[in-house]
Coordinates of C-alpha atoms and ligand atoms in Angstrom, one line a residue:
X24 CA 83.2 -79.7 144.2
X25 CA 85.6 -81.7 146.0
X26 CA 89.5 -81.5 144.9
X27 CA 91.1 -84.1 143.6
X28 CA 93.6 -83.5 146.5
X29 CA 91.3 -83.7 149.4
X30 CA 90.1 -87.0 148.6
X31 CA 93.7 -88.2 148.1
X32 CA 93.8 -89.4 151.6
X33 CA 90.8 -91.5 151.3
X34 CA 91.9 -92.8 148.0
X35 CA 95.5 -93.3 149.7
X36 CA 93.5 -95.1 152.2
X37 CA 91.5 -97.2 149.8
X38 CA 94.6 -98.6 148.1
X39 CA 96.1 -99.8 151.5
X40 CA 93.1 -101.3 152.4
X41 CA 92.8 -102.6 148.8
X42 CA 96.4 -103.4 148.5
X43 CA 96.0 -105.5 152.1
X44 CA 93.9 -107.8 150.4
X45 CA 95.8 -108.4 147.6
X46 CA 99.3 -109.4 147.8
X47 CA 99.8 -108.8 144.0
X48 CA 98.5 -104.9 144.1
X49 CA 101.4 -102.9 142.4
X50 CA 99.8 -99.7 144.9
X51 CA 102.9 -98.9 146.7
X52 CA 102.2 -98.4 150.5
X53 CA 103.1 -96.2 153.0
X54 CA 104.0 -98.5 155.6
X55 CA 106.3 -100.7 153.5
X56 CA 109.5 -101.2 154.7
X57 CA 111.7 -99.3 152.6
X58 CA 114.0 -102.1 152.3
X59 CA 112.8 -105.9 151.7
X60 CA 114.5 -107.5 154.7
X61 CA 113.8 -111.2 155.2
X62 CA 114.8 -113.7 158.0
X63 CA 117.7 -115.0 156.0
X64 CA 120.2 -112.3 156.7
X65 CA 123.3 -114.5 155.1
X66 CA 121.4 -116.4 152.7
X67 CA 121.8 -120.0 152.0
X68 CA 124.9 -119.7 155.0
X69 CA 122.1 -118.7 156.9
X70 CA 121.7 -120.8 160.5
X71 CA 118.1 -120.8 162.8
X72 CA 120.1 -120.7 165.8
X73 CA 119.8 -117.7 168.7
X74 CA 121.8 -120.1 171.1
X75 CA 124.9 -118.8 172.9
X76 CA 126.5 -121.0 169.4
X77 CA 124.6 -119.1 167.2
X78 CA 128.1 -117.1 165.8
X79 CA 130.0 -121.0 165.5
X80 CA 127.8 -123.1 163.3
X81 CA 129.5 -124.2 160.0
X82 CA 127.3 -123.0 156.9
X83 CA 124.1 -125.0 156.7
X84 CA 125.2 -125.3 153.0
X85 CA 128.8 -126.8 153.1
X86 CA 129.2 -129.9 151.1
X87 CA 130.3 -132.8 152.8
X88 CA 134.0 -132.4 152.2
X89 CA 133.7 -128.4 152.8
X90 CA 132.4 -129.6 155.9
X91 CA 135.2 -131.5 156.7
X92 CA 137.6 -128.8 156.1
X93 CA 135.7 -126.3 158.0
X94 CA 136.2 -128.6 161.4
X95 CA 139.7 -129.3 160.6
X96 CA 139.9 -124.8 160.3
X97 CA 137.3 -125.2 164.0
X98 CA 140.3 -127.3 165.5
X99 CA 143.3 -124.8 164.4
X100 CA 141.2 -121.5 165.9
X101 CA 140.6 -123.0 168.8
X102 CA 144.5 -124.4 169.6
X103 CA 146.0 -122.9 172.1
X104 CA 150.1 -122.1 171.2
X105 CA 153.0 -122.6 173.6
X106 CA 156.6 -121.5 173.8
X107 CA 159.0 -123.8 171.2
X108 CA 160.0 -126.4 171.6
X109 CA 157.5 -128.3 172.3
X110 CA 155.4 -131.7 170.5
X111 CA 152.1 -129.8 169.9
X112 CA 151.7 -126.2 168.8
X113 CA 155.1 -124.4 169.5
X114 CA 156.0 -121.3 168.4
X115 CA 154.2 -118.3 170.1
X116 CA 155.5 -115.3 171.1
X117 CA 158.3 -114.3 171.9
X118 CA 155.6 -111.4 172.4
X119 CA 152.2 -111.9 172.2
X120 CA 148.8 -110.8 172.9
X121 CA 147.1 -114.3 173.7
X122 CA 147.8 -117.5 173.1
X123 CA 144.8 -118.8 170.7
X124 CA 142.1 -117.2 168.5
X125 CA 139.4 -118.4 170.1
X126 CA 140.9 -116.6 172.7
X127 CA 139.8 -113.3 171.8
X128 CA 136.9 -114.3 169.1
X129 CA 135.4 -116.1 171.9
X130 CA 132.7 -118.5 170.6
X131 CA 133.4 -116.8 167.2
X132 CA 132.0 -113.5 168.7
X133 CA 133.1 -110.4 169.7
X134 CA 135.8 -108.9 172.4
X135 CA 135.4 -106.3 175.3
X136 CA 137.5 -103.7 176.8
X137 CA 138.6 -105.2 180.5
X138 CA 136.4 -104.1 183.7
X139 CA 138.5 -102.6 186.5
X140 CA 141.6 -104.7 187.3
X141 CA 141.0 -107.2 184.9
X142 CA 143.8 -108.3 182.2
X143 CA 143.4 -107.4 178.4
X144 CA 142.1 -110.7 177.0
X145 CA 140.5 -109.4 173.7
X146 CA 141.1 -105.9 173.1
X147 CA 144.4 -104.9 171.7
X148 CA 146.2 -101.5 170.5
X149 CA 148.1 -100.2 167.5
X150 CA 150.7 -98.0 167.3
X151 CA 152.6 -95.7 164.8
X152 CA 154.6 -92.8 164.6
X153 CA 152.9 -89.3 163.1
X154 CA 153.4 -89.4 159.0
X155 CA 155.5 -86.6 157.9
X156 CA 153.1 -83.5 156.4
X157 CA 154.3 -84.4 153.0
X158 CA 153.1 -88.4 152.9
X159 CA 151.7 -89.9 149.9
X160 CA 147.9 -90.2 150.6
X161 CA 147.3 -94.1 151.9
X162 CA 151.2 -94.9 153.0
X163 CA 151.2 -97.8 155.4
X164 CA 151.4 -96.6 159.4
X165 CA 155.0 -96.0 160.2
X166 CA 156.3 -98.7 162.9
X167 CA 157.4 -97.2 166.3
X168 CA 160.9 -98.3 166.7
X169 CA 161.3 -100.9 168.9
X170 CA 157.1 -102.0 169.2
X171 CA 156.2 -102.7 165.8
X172 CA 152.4 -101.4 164.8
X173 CA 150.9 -103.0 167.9
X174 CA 151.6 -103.2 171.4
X175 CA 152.7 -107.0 172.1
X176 CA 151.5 -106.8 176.2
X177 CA 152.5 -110.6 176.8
X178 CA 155.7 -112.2 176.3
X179 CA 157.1 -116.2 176.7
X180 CA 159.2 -116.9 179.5
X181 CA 162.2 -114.9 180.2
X182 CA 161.5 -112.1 178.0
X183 CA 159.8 -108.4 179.1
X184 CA 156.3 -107.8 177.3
X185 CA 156.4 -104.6 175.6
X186 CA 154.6 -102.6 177.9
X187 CA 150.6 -102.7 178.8
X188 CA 148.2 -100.0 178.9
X189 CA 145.6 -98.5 181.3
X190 CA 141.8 -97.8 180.6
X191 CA 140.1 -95.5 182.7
X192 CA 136.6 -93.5 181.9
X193 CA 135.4 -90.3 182.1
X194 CA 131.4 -90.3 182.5
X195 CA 129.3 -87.9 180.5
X196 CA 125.7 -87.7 179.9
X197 CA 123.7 -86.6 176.7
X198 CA 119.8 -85.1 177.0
X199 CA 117.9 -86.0 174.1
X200 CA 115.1 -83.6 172.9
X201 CA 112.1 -85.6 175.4
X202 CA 114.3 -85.0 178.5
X203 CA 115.9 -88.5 179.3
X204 CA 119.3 -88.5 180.1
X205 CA 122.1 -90.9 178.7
X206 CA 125.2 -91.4 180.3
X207 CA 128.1 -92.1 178.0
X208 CA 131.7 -93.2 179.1
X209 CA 135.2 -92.2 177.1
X210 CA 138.0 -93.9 177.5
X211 CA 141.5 -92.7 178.7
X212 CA 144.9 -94.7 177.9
X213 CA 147.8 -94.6 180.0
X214 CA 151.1 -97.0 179.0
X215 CA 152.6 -98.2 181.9
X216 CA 155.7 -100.6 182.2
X217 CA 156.6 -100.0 178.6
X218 CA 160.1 -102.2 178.0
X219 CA 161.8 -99.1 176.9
X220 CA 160.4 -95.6 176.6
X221 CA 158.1 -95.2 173.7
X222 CA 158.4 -92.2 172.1
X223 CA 155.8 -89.4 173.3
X224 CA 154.2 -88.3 169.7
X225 CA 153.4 -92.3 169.6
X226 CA 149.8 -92.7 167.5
X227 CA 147.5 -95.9 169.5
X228 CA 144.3 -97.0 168.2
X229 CA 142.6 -99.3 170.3
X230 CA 140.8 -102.3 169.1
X231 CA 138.5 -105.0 170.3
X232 CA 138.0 -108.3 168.5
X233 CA 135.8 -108.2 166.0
X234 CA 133.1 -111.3 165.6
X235 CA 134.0 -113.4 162.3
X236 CA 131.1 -115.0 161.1
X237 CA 129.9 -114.3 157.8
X238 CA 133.2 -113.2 156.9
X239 CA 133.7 -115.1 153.4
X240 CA 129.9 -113.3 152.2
X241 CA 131.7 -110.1 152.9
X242 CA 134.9 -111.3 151.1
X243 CA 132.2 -112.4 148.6
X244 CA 130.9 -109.1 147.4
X245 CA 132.6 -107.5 144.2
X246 CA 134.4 -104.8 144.4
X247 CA 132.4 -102.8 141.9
X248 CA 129.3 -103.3 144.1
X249 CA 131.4 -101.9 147.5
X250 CA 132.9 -99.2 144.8
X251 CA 129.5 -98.2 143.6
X252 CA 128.6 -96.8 147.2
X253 CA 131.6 -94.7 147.3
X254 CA 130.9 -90.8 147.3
X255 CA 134.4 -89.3 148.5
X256 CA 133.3 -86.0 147.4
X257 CA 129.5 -86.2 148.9
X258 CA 128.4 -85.4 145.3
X259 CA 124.6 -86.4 145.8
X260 CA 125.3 -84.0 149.0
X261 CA 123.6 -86.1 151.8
X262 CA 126.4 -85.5 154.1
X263 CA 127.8 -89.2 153.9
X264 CA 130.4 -89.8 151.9
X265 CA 132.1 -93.6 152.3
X266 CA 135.8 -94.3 151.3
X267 CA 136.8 -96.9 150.1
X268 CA 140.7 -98.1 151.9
X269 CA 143.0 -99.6 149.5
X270 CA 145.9 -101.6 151.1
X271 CA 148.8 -103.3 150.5
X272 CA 148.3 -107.4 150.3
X273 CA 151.4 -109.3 150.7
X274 CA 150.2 -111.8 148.2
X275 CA 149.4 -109.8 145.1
X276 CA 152.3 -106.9 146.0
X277 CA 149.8 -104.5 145.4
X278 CA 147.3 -102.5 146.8
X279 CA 143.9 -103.5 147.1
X280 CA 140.5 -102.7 148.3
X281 CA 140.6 -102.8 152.1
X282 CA 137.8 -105.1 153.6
X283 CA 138.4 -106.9 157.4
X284 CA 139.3 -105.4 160.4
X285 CA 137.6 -101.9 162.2
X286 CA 139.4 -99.4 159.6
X287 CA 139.4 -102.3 156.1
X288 CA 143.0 -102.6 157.1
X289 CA 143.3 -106.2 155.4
X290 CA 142.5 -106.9 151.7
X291 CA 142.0 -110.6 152.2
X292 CA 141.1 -113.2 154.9
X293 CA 143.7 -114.5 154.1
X294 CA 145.8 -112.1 155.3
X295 CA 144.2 -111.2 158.2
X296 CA 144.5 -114.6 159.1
X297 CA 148.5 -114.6 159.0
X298 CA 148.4 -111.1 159.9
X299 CA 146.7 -112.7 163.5
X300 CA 149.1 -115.3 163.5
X301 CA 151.7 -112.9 163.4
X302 CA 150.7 -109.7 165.3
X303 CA 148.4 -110.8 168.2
X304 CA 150.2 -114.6 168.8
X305 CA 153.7 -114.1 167.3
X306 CA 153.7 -116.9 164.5
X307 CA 155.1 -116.8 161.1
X308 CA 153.3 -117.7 158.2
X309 CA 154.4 -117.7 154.6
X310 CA 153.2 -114.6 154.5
X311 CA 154.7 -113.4 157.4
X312 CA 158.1 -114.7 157.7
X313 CA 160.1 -112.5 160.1
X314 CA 159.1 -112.4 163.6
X315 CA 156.8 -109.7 165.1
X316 CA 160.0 -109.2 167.4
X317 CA 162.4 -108.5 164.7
X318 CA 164.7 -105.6 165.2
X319 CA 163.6 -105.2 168.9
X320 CA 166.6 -104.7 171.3
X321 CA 166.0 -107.6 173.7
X322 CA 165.0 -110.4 171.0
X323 CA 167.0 -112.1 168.4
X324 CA 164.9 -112.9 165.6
X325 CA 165.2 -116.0 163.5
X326 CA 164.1 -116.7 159.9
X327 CA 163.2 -120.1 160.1
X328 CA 160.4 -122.2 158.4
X329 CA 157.1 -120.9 158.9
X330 CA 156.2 -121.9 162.0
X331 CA 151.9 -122.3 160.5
X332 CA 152.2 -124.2 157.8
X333 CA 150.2 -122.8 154.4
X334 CA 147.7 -125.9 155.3
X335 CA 146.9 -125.0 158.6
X336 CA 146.6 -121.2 157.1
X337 CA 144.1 -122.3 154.6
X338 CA 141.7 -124.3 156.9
X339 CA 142.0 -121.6 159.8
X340 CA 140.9 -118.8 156.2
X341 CA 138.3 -121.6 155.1
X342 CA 137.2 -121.6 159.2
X343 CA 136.3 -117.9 159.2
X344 CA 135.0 -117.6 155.3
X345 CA 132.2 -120.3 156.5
X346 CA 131.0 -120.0 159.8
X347 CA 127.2 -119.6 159.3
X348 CA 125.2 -116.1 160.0
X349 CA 122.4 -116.4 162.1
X350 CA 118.8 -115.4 161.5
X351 CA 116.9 -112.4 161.6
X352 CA 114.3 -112.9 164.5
X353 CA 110.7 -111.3 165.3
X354 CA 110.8 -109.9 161.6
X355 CA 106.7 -109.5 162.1
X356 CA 106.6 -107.9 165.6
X357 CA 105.2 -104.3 164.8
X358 CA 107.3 -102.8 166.6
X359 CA 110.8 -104.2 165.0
X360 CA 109.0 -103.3 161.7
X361 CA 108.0 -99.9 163.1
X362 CA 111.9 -99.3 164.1
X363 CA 113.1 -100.6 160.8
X364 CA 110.9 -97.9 159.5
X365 CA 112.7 -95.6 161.6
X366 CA 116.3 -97.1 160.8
X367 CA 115.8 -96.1 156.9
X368 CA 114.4 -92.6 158.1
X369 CA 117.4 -91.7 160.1
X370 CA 119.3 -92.5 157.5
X371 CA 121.0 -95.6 159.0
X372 CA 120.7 -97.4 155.8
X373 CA 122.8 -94.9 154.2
X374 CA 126.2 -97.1 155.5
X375 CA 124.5 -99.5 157.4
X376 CA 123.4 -101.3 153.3
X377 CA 121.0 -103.5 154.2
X378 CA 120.8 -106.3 151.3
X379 CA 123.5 -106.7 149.2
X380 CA 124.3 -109.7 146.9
X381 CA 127.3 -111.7 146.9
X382 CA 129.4 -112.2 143.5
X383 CA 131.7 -115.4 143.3
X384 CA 134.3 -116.1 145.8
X385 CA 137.2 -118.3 144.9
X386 CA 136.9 -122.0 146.4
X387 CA 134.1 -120.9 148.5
X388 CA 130.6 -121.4 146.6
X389 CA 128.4 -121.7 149.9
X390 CA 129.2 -118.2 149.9
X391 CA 128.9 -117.4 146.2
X392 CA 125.9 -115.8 144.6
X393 CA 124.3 -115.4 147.7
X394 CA 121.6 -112.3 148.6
X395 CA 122.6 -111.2 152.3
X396 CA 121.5 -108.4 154.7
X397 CA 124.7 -107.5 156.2
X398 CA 123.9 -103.9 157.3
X399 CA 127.0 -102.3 155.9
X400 CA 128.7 -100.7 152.9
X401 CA 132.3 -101.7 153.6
X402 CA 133.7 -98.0 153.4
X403 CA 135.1 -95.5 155.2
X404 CA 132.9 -92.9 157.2
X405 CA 134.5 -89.6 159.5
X406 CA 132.7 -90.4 162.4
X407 CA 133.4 -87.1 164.1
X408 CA 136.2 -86.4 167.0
X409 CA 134.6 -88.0 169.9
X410 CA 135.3 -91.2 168.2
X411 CA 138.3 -90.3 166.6
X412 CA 141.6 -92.7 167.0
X413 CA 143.5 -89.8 165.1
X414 CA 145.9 -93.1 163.9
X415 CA 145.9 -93.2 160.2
X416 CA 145.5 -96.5 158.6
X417 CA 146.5 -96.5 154.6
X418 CA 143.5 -94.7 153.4
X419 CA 141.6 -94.3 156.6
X420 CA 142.7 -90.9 158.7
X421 CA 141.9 -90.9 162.3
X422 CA 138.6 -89.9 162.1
X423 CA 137.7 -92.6 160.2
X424 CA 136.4 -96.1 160.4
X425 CA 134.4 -99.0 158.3
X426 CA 131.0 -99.4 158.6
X427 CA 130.3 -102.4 160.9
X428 CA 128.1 -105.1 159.8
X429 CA 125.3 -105.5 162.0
X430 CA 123.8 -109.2 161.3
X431 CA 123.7 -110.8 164.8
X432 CA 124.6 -107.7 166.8
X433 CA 121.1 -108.7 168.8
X434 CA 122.9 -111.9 169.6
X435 CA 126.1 -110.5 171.3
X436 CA 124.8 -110.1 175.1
X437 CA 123.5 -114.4 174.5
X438 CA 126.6 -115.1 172.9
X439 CA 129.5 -112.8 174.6
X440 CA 127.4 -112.4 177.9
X441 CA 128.2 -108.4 177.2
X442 CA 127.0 -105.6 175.0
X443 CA 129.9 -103.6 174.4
X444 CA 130.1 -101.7 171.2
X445 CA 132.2 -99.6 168.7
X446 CA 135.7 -100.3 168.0
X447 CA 137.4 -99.9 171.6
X448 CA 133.7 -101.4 172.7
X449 CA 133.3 -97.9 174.8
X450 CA 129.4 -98.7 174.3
X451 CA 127.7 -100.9 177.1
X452 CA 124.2 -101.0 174.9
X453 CA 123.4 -100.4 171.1
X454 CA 121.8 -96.6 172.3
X455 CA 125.3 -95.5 173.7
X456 CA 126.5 -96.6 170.4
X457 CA 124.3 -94.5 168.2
X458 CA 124.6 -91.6 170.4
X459 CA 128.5 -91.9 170.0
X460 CA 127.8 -91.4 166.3
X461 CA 129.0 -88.0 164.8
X462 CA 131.0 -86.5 161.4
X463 CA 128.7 -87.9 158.6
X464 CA 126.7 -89.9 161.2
X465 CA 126.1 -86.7 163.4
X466 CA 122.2 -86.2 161.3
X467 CA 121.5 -89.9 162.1
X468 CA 122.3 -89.1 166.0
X469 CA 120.6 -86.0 166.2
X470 CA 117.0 -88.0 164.4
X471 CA 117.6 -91.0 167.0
X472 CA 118.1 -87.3 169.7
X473 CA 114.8 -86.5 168.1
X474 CA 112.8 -89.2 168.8
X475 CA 110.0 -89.5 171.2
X476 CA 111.1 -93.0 173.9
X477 CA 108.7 -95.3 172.0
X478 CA 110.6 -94.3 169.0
X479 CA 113.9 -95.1 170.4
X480 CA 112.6 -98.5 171.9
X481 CA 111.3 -99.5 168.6
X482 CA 114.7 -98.7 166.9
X483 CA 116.1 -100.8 169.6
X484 CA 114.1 -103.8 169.2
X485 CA 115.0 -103.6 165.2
X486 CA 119.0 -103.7 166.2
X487 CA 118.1 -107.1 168.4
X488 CA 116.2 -108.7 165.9
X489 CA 118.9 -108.5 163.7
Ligands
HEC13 C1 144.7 -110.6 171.1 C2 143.4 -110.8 170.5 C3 143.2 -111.5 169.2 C4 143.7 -112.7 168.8 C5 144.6 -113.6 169.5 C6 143.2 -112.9 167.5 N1 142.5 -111.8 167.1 FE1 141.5 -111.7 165.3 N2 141.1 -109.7 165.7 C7 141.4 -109.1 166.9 C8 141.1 -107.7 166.8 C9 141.4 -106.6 167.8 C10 140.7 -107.5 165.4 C11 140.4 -106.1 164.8 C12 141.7 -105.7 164.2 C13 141.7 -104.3 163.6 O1 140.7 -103.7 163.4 O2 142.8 -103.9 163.2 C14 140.6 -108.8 164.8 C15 140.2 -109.0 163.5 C16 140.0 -110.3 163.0 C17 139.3 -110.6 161.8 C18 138.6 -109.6 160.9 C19 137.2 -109.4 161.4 C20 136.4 -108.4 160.6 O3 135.2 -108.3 160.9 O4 136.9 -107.6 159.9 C21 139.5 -111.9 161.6 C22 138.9 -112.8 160.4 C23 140.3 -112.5 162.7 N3 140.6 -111.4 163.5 C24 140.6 -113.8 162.8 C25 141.5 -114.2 163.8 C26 142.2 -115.5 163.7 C27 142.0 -116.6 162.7 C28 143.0 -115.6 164.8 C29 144.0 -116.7 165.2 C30 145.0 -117.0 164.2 C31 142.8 -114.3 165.5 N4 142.0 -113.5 164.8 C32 143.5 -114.0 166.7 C33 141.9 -109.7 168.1 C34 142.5 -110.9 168.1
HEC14 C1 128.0 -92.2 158.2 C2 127.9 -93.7 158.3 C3 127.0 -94.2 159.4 C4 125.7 -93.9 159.7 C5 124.8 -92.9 158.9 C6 125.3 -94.7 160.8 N1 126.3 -95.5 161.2 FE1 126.3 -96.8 162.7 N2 128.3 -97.1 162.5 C7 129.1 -96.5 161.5 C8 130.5 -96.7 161.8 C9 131.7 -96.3 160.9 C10 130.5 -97.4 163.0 C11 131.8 -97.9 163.8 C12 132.3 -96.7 164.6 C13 133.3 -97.1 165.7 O1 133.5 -98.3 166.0 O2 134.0 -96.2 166.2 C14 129.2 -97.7 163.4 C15 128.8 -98.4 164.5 C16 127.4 -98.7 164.8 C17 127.0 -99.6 165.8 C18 127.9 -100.5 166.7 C19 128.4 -101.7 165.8 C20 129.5 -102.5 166.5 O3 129.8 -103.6 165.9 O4 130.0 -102.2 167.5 C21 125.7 -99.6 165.8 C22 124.7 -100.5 166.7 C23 125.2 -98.7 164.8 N3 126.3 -98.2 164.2 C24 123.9 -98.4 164.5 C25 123.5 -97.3 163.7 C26 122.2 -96.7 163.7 C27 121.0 -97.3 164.4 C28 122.3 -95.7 162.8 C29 121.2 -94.7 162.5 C30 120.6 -94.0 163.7 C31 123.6 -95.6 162.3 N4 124.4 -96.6 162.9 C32 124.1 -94.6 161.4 C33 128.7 -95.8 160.4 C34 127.4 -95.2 160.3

């Protein structure tokens, strides 16, 4: 007599054939995706746009008035700031790193590192000096005399820049399991014309600019449901961990859960709104009311009025909290479905959340009570040494950075005209991205390693339909 076990597959069979039929079958099959992913990626703010526009479209949901506000916010990120005084937009520097936000969010998408010989548009660097070996856990970086926390390469007239930096590469090449070789490129920083000599056990972390739609979902989430993904200690023991950062916001004088920027170094959008203001264009806020040149030897800073008013603040933090995410594409192609089946099984999914649901946000309610697929937890993950900034940031060593969202990342090379990736955007496609991967990540890598070239295509074409 037969075993129950060897007809299993033909039962197993049965039921998906069954279960094809008829939508309502509770037969759970194999070839489901383990996560329910739909088109509309940031949910009601959702946009059906794959233009070279598709990261600057207001939220299809905005009431009329919203609306309004959000193009008053569009105007203010896209002015361009000259030396005071002046009738329209004085104020910047007298350091800077450019002159408007659109600037480096260029059509509300991402920066690059420069190519050979170019200028640094939208990539900048931090700096710090080492914390001592008996720092509290999560103390703010510790300014380098005379620079500040970020190097200001730009200056108004009259007035040295701090100093500018050098990329160059070195090449290496990965061989994954089927024999096809990946080259990968590192970067190397030299400073060069620094206004006076920095200090050799100077910390840098470079940084590109971040894309910043979707931004007020994100802001949107609760903490509790960000908190609940937390495993510091790896106690389910999958090797992934996720810390959260916890950072100081000017506003409440307290420290709070870290969300924007490539290490969840700002609590609010707010404040990383002033903090831009501020650090990359050299405007006050009320939040920021000493000048990014204070204390420097060359500069005289002045305490003056703010020189963004808390209007113009709250339009520009209105801007980014509702710029529409675009739509999922190709969610039916078999082979996106086949990669998103791939994505859960190399453990992707594990920081890369796919769905998450929005909780109320304050003044925003196009992104309130949303269900979005974000692709990220919002923690912190050691992502090995190759990757490593070894900069601390409050909670986040130098091993460590946030878990990107990856909504629209298949729209980058439309909109940016490039494909750079990772924080210092060291990546020129999304596989040299994975394969950087490492620390918690390292399993994921060595899976996508693993894989047979149809596999890796298939990932691929899940990463662009998103
Ligand atoms: C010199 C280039 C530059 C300029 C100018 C600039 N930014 Fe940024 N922006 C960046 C970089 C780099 C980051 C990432 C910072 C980090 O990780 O510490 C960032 C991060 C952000 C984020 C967080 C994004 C995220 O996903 O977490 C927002 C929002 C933002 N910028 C808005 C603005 C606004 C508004 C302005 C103008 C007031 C502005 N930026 C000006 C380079 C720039
Ligand atoms: C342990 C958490 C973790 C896992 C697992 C993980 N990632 Fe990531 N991923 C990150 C972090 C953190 C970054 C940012 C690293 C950086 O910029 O240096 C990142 C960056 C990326 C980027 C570039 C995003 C950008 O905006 O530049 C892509 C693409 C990506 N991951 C895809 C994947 C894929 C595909 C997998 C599975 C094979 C995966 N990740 C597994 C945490 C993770």
């Amino acid at each position: 007599m037969k075993s129950f076990f060897s007809l299993l597959p033909l039962i197993l069979l049965m039921s998906i054939l069954l279960s094809a039929c008829d939508a309502e079958s509770p037969v759970a099959v194999e070839s489901t995706p383990v996560f329910a992913t739909s088109e509309l990626s940031g949910g009601e703010t959702t946009v059906f746009d794959a233009s070279s526009h598709a990261f600057s479209t207001p939220a299809p949901n905005l009431s009329a008035s919203a609306f309004e506000k959000h193009l008053e916010g569009d105007v203010e990120f896209e002015a361009n700031f000259v030396t005071a005084p002046a009738e329209v937009n004085p104020g910047l520097g007298p350091i800077y790193n450019n002159i408007s936000c659109i600037n480096c969010h260029s059509r509300d998408g991402r920066g690059r590192p420069p190519k050979v010989d170019e200028k640094f548009v939208s990539m900048l660097f931090r700096l710090s000096l080492p914390k001592p070996a008996d720092a509290i856990d999560g103390q703010p970086p510790i300014p380098v005399p005379g620079f500040g926390t970020q190097l200001n390469n730009r200056a108004i007239f009259g007035t040295a820049p701090e100093g500018k930096i050098k990329i160059d590469y070195t090449e290496q090449t990965l061989t994954t399991a089927d024999g096809t070789r990946v080259h990968l490129r590192y970067p190397n920083y030299t400073f060069t014309e620094t206004y006076q000599p920095l200090p050799e056990e100077v910390e840098l972390s470079p940084r590109v600019a971040p894309s910043v739609f979707g931004l007020g979902l994100l802001e949107a989430i609760p903490e509790d449901t960000i908190l609940a993904y937390a495993d510091e200690a790896d106690a389910n023991g999958d090797g992934i961990s996720g810390k959260p950062n916890y950072v100081w916001d000017v506003v409440e004088q307290r420290y709070t859960l870290g969300r924007f920027g490539w290490k969840a170094n700002q609590p609010t959008l707010l404040q990383q709104v002033a903090a831009a203001y501020h650090d990359d264009m050299g405007l006050t806020t009320s939040l920021f009311m000493t000048e990014n040149s204070a204390g420097q030897s060359q500069l005289t800073a002045h305490d003056a009025t703010p020189e963004i008013s808390d209007e113009i603040l709250e339009v520009v933090t209105f801007y980014v909290q509702t710029l529409a995410v675009p739509a999922r594409r190709n969610v039916d192609d078999p082979q996106v479905k086949q990669g998103e089946v791939l994505f859960a099984k190399a453990q992707c999914a594990s920081c890369h959340v796919p769905t998450l649901r929005t909780g109320v946000l304050a003044g925003v309610p196009s992104v309130s009570n949303q269900t979005i697929q974000p692709f990220t937890d919002m923690l912190l993950h050691d992502m090995g040494p190759d990757l490593a900034d070894n900069r601390s940031d409050f909670r986040a060593n130098g091993r460590e950075w946030r878990t990107p969202p990856l909504w629209g990342i298949g729209l980058v090379r439309r909109v940016n005209g490039h494909t750079n990736f990772l924080h210092d955007g060291r990546a020129r496609d999304l596989m040299e991205a994975i394969l950087w991967h490492g620390g918690e990540a390292a399993a994921s890598r060595q899976a996508v390693e693993q894989m047979s070239k149809e596999e890796r295509d298939a990932l691929i074409a899940f990463l662009e339909s998103l």
